[in-house]
XYZ file of C-alpha atoms in Angstrom:
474
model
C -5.943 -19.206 18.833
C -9.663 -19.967 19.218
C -10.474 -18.396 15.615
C -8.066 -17.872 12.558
C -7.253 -18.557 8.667
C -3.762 -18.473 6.762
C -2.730 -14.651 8.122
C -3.504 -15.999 11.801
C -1.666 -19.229 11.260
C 1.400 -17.678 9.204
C 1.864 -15.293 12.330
C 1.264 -17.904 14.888
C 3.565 -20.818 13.110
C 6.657 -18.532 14.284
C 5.847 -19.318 17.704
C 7.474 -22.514 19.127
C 3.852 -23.808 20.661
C 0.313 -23.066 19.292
C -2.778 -23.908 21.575
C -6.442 -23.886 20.935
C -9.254 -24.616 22.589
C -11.567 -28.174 21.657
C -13.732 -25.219 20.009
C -11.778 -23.168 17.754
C -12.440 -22.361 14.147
C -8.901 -22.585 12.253
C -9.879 -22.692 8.234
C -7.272 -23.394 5.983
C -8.919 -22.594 2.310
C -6.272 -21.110 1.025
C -5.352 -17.532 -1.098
C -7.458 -15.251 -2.807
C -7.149 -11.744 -4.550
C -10.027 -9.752 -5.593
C -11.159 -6.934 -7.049
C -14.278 -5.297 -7.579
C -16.475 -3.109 -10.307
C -18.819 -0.580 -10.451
C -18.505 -0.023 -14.292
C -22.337 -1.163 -14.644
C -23.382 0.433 -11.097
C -22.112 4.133 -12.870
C -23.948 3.668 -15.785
C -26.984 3.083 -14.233
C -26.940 6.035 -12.586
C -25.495 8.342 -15.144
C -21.814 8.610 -14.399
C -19.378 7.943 -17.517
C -15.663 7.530 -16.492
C -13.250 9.164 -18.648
C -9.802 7.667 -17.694
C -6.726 7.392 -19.339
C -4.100 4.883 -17.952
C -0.533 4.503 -19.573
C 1.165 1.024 -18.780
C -0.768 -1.971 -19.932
C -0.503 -3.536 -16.229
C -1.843 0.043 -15.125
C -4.915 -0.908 -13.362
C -6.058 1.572 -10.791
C -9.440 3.331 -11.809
C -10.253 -0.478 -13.308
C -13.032 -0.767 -11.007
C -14.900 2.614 -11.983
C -13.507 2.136 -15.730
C -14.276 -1.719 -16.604
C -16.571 -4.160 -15.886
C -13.827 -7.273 -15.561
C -10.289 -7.801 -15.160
C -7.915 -7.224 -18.075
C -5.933 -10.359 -18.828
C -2.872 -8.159 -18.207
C -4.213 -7.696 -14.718
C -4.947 -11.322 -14.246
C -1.546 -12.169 -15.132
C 0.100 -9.511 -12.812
C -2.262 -10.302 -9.815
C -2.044 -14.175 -10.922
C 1.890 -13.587 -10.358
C 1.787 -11.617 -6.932
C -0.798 -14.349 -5.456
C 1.873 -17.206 -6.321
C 4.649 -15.281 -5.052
C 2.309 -14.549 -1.569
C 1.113 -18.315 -1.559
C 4.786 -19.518 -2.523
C 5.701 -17.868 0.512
C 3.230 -18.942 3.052
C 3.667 -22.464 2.071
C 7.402 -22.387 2.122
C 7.369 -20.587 5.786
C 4.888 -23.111 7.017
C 6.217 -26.245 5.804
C 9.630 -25.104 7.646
C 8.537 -24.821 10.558
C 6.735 -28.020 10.721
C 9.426 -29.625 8.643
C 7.635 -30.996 6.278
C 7.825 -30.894 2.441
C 6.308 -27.532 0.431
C 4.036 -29.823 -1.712
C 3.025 -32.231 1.882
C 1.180 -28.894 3.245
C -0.368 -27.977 -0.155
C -2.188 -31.165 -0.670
C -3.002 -30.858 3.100
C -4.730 -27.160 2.544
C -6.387 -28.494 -0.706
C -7.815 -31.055 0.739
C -10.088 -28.628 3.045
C -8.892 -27.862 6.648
C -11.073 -26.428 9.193
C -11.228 -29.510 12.244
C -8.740 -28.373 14.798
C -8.980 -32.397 16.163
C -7.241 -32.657 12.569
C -5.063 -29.872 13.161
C -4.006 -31.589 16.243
C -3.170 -35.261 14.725
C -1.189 -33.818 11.626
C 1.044 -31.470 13.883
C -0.083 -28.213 13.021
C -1.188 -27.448 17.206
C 0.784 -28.494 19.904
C -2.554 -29.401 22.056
C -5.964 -28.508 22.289
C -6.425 -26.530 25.334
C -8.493 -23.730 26.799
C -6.923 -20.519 28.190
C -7.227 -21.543 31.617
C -5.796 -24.587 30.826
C -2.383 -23.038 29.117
C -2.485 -20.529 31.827
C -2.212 -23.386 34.812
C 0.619 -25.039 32.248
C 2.640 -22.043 32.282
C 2.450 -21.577 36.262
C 3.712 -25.133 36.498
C 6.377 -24.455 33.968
C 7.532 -21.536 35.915
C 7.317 -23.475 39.034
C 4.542 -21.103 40.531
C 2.246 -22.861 42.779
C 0.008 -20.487 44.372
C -3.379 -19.850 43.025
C -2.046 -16.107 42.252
C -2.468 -15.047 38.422
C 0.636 -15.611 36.657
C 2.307 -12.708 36.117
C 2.445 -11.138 32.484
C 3.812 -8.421 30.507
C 1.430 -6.959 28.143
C 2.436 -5.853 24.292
C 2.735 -2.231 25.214
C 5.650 -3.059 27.900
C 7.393 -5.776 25.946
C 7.276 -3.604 23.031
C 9.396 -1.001 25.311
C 12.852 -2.728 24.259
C 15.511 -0.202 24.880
C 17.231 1.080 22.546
C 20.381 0.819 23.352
C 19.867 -3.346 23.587
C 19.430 -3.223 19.556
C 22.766 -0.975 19.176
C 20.594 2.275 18.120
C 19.929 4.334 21.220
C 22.399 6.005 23.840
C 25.743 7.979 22.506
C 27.200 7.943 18.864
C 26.596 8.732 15.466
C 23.155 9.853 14.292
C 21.223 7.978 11.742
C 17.768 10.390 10.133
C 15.104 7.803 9.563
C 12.094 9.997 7.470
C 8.841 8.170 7.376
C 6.766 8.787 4.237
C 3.103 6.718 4.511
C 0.096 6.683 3.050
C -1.358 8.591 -0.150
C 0.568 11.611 -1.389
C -0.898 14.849 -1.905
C 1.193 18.497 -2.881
C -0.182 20.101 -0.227
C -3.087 19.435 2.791
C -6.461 19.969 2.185
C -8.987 19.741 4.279
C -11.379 18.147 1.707
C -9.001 15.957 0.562
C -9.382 12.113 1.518
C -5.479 11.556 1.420
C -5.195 14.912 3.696
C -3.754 12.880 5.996
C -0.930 10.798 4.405
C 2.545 12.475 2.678
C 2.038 15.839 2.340
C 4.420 16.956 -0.239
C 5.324 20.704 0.702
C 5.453 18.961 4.187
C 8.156 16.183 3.623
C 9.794 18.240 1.379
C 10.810 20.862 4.506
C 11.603 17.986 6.649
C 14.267 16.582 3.841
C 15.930 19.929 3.493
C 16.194 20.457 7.233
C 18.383 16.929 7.435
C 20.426 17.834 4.428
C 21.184 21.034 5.646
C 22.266 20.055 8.918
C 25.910 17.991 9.321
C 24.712 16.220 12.769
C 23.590 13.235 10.642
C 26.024 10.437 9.253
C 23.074 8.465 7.046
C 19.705 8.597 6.206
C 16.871 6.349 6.143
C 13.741 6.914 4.187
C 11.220 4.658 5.040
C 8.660 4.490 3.327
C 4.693 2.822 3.208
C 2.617 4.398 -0.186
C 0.582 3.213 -2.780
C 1.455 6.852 -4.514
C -0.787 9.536 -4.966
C -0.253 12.596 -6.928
C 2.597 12.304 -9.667
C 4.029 16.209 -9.666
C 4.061 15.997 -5.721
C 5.987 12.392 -6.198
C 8.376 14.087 -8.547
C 9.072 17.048 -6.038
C 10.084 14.640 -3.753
C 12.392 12.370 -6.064
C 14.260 15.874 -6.667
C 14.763 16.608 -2.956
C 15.622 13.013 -2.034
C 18.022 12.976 -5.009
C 19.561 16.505 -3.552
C 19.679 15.068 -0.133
C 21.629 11.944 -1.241
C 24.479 14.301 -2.769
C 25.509 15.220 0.870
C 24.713 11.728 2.641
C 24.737 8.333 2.288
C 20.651 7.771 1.909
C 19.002 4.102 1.932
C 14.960 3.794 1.286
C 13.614 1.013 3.051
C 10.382 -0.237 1.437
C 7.703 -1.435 4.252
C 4.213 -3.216 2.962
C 3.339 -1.037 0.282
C 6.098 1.221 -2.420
C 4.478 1.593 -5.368
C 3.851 3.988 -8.516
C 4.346 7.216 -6.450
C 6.085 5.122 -3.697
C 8.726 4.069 -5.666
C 8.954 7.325 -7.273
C 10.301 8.477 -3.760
C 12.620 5.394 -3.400
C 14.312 5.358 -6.590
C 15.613 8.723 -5.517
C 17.542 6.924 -3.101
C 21.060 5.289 -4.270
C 20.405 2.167 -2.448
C 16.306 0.474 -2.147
C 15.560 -2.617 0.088
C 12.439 -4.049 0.205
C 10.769 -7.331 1.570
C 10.688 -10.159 -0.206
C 6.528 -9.398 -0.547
C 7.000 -6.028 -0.561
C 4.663 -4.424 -3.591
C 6.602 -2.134 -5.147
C 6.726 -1.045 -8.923
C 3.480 0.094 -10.638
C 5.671 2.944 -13.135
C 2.901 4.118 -14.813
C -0.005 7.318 -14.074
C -3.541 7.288 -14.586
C -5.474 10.610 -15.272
C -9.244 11.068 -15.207
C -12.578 12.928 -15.099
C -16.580 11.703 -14.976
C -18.992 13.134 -17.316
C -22.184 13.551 -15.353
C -24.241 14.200 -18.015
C -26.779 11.662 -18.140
C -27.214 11.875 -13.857
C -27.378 15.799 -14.645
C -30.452 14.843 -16.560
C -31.840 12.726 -14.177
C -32.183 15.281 -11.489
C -32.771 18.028 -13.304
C -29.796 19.663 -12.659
C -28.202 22.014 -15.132
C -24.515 23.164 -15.565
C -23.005 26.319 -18.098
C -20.195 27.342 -18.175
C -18.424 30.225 -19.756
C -14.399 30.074 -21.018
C -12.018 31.659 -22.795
C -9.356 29.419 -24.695
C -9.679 26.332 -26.015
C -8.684 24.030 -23.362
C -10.412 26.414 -20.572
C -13.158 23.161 -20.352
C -11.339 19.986 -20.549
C -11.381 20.009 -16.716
C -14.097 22.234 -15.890
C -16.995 20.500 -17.992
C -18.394 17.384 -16.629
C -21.806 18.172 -18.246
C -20.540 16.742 -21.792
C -17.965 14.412 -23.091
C -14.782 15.128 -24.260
C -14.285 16.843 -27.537
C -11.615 14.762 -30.148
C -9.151 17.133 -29.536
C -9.789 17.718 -25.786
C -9.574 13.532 -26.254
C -6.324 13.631 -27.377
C -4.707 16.601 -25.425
C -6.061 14.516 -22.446
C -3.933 11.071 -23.717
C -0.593 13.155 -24.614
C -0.755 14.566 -21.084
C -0.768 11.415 -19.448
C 1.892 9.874 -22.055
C 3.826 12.842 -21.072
C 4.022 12.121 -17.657
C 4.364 8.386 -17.762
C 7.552 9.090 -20.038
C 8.683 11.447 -17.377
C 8.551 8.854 -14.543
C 10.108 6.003 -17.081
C 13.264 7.590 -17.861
C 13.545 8.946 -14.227
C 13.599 5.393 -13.482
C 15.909 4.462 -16.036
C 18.302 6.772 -14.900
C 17.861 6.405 -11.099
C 18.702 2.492 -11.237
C 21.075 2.966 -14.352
C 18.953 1.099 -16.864
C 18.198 1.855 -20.205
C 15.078 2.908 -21.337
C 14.522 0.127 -23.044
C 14.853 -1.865 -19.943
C 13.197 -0.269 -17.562
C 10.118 -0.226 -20.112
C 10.076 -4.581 -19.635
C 9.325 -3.772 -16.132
C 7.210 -0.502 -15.849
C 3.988 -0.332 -18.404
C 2.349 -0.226 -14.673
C 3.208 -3.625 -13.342
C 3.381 -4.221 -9.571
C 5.743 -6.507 -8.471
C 6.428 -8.440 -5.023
C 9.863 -7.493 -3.751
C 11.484 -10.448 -4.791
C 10.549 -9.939 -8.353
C 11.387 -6.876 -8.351
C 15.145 -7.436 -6.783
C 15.488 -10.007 -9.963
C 14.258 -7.343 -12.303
C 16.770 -4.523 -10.706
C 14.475 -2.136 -8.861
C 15.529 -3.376 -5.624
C 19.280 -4.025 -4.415
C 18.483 -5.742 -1.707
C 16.497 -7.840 0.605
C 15.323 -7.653 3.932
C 13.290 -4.768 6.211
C 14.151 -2.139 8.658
C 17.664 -3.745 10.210
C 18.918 -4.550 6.672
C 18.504 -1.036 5.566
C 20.281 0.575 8.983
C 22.812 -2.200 7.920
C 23.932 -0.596 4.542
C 23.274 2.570 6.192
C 25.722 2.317 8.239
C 28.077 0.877 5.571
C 27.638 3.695 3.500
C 27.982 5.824 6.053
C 31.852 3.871 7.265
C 30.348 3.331 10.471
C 31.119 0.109 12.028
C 28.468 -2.552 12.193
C 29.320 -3.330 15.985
C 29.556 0.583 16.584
C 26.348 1.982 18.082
C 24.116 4.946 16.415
C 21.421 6.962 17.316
C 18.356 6.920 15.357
C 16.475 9.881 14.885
C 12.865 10.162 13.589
C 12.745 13.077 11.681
C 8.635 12.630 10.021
C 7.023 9.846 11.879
C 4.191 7.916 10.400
C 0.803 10.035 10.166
C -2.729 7.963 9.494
C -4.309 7.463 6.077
C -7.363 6.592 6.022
C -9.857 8.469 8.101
C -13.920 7.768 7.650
C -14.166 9.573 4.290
C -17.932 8.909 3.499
C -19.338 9.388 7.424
C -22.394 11.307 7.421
C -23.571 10.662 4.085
C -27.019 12.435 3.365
C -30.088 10.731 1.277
C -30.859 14.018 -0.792
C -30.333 13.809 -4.429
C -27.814 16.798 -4.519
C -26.086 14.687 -2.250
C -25.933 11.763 -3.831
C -24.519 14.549 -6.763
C -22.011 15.808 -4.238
C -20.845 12.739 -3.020
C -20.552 10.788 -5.750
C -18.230 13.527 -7.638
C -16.147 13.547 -4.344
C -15.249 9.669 -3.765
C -14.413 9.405 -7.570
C -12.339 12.558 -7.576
C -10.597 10.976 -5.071
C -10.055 7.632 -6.334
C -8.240 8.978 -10.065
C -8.383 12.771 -9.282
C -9.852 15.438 -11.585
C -7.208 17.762 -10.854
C -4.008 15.978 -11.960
C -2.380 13.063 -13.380
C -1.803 10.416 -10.232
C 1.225 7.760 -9.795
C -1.080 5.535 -7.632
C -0.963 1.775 -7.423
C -3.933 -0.494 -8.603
C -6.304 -0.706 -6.802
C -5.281 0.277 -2.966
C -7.374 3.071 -2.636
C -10.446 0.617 -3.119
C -8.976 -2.415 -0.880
C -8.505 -0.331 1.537
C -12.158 1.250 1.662
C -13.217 -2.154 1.966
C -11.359 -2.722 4.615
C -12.032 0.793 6.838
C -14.413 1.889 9.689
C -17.583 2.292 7.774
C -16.516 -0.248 5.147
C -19.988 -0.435 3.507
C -20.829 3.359 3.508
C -19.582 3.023 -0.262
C -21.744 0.248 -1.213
C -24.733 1.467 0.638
C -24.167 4.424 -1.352
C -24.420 2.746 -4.431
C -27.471 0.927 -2.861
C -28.989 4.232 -2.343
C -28.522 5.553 -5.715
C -29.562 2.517 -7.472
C -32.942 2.254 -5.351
C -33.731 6.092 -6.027
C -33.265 5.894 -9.609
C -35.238 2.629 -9.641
């Protein structure tokens, strides 16, 4: 490992040896979350965020909305970071063997010398590739100065099925995989295009409950949510499908807001134990572009019929006080909606299920404690109960089927980003319509969308965006 920080190290501390060479760069600092704003970067530039959020945890559109964390959000983020630390320094310290609270005060006191590393245990040796390579030859009692022989990811990954009790002859297991954003339908302007398309799964769950080949189902699913009616179409169809089959969601990184609206549809939800999962609540919004309208000169009428007609059409003015308060109820409407759904699908009462949803994202742990999970572990545990459910035997092989494989999620969504000042209109109006959606009230967790900009090809095209904007408006 010749460069690395806590995610390198938590991966690499299941392996039985760790090398590195004399000049490797292994910093131990420790956790962080963050989250950033562009409250003061909209106003700037004209753009006034109208959201409305219901759950006091409820946090996604914070960073177009505020200026600084809620202390809600510090406290729910404060609680996922100890869980995520918690865990890291409890799988670390057993397989080293020492005490939890020995390899804190070790990372707090500032780690980054692998000589260090070396002397406390934490390596095996410090050694250069060559140097493991010519270790492993003698190891495997090859003397010859041919290259040792290796098997690379893509063929050790090709375990056979059969080996794991899920390929050959017997009973047939669905596994549906739902990941990414969700969307009703595709679009080919739409940024989450790309993840669960709604009228898509939807088909796919219908074929498998009509058809009698399968014993079980799996729903597997990855999502940060997306678009609350399309979330609720699904609930319906997964809570139809379950009728005729035994159906278990498994919960991968991410089964939040509109994620977990698709799992609680499921009888029986595992997740792992840092699963993030939760977030019951919607946020709604629209931008009034007024004062950038201004700036550029550009003007906007519309005419409408009804009194309504506007409330999503007009971005040239704020919202009226009744427009205000039709836009609230609408939201309030559907975070009720998704609260007693939830209630009912894990057999709470409302009143319970409101201590845990108001928006709040929990780890998977948590939320096993809380009763939105029944159970812990990933993929295996979920074919496990599957196959329970299903009064298959656990020694008894099955054949998994993948009925809607995993489709990407986050393709470049700001390439080719032009300097003109419509532009700069056009774009801006497009990223934020993305991020809380004009056109609908959105079950999306806090704050993905963002991270995950941050973290795609092009990862600055946002920022330099801003930049742009900023620097033409002086």
């Amino acid at each position: 490992m010749p460069v690395g920080g806590e995610k390198e190290y938590y991966l690499a501390s299941a392996c039985a040896e760790l090398y590195a060479p004399p000049s490797a760069y292994v910093a131990l600092y420790g956790l962080t979350i963050q989250q950033t704003f562009l409250r003061g970067v909209l106003e700037k530039v004209g753009v006034q965020p109208e959201i409305q959020r219901i759950g006091r945890y409820k946090s996604a559109g914070d960073q177009l909305g505020r200026k600084s964390m809620s202390n809600e959000v510090k406290e729910m983020l404060g609680a996922l970071l100890d869980n995520i630390y918690g865990n890291w320094l409890d799988t670390v310290s057993s397989t080293h063997g020492k005490k939890k609270e020995e390899i804190e005060e070790f990372v707090n006191s500032g780690v980054y010398q692998v000589e260090r590393l070396k002397k406390e245990g934490w390596i095996t040796d410090l050694l250069y590739d060559d140097q493991v390579m010519t270790m492993l030859k003698e190891r495997v009692g090859q003397n010859d100065k041919k290259s040792l022989r290796m098997v690379d990811y893509s063929k050790y990954s090709r375990v056979r099925k059969s080996t794991l009790g899920i390929g050959g002859g017997g009973d047939l297991i669905a596994v549906i995989r739902a990941s990414g954003s969700i969307t009703r339908t595709r679009s080919g302007l739409s940024v989450s295009s790309s993840g669960i398309i709604a009228e898509q799964l939807i088909k796919k769950i219908r074929t498998v409950r009509e058809s009698e080949k399968y014993k079980a189902v799996i729903l597997r699913i990855d999502s940060p949510g997306g678009d609350a009616l399309a979330s609720d179409l699904m609930w319906r169809e997964i809570r139809l499908l379950a009728e005729s089959k035994p159906v278990v969601a498994s919960m991968s990184d991410v089964a939040a807001s509109g994620g977990y609206y698709m799992a609680m549809a499921a009888p029986v939800i595992v997740a792992e134990k840092l699963t993030l999962t939760g977030s019951i609540g919607v946020i709604t919004g629209k931008f009034i572009l007024q004062k950038l309208y201004e700036r550029i000169d550009f003007n906007k009428e519309i005419l409408s019929r009804g009194r309504y007609a506007e409330l999503n059409a007009a971005d040239q003015r704020p919202l009226r006080p009744d427009e205000a308060e039709l836009f609230e109820k609408s939201a309030q409407n559907a975070y009720a909606s998704f609260r007693d759904k939830a209630a009912m699908s894990r057999s709470m009462s409302i009143d319970q299920m409101e201590t845990v949803a108001q928006g709040r994202v929990w780890s998977g742990q948590d939320a096993a404690s809380r009763g939105l999970v029944d159970s812990l572990g990933g993929f295996s545990q979920a074919l496990a109960i599957a196959k329970q459910r299903a009064k298959i035997p656990q020694d008894k092989k099955v054949r998994l089927v993948e009925i809607s494989k995993a489709s990407p999620t986050l393709p470049e969504i700001l390439s080719g980003i032009g300097g003109s000042v419509l532009g700069v209109d056009r774009v801006v109006k497009g990223v934020l319509q993305d991020v809380t959606s004009l056109n609908g009230v959105q079950a999306r967790m806090d704050g993905i969308l963002f991270e995950r900009l941050e973290n795609m090809p092009g990862e600055n095209q946002l920022f330099l965006l801003v930049k742009e904007i900023t620097n033409y408006f002086g």
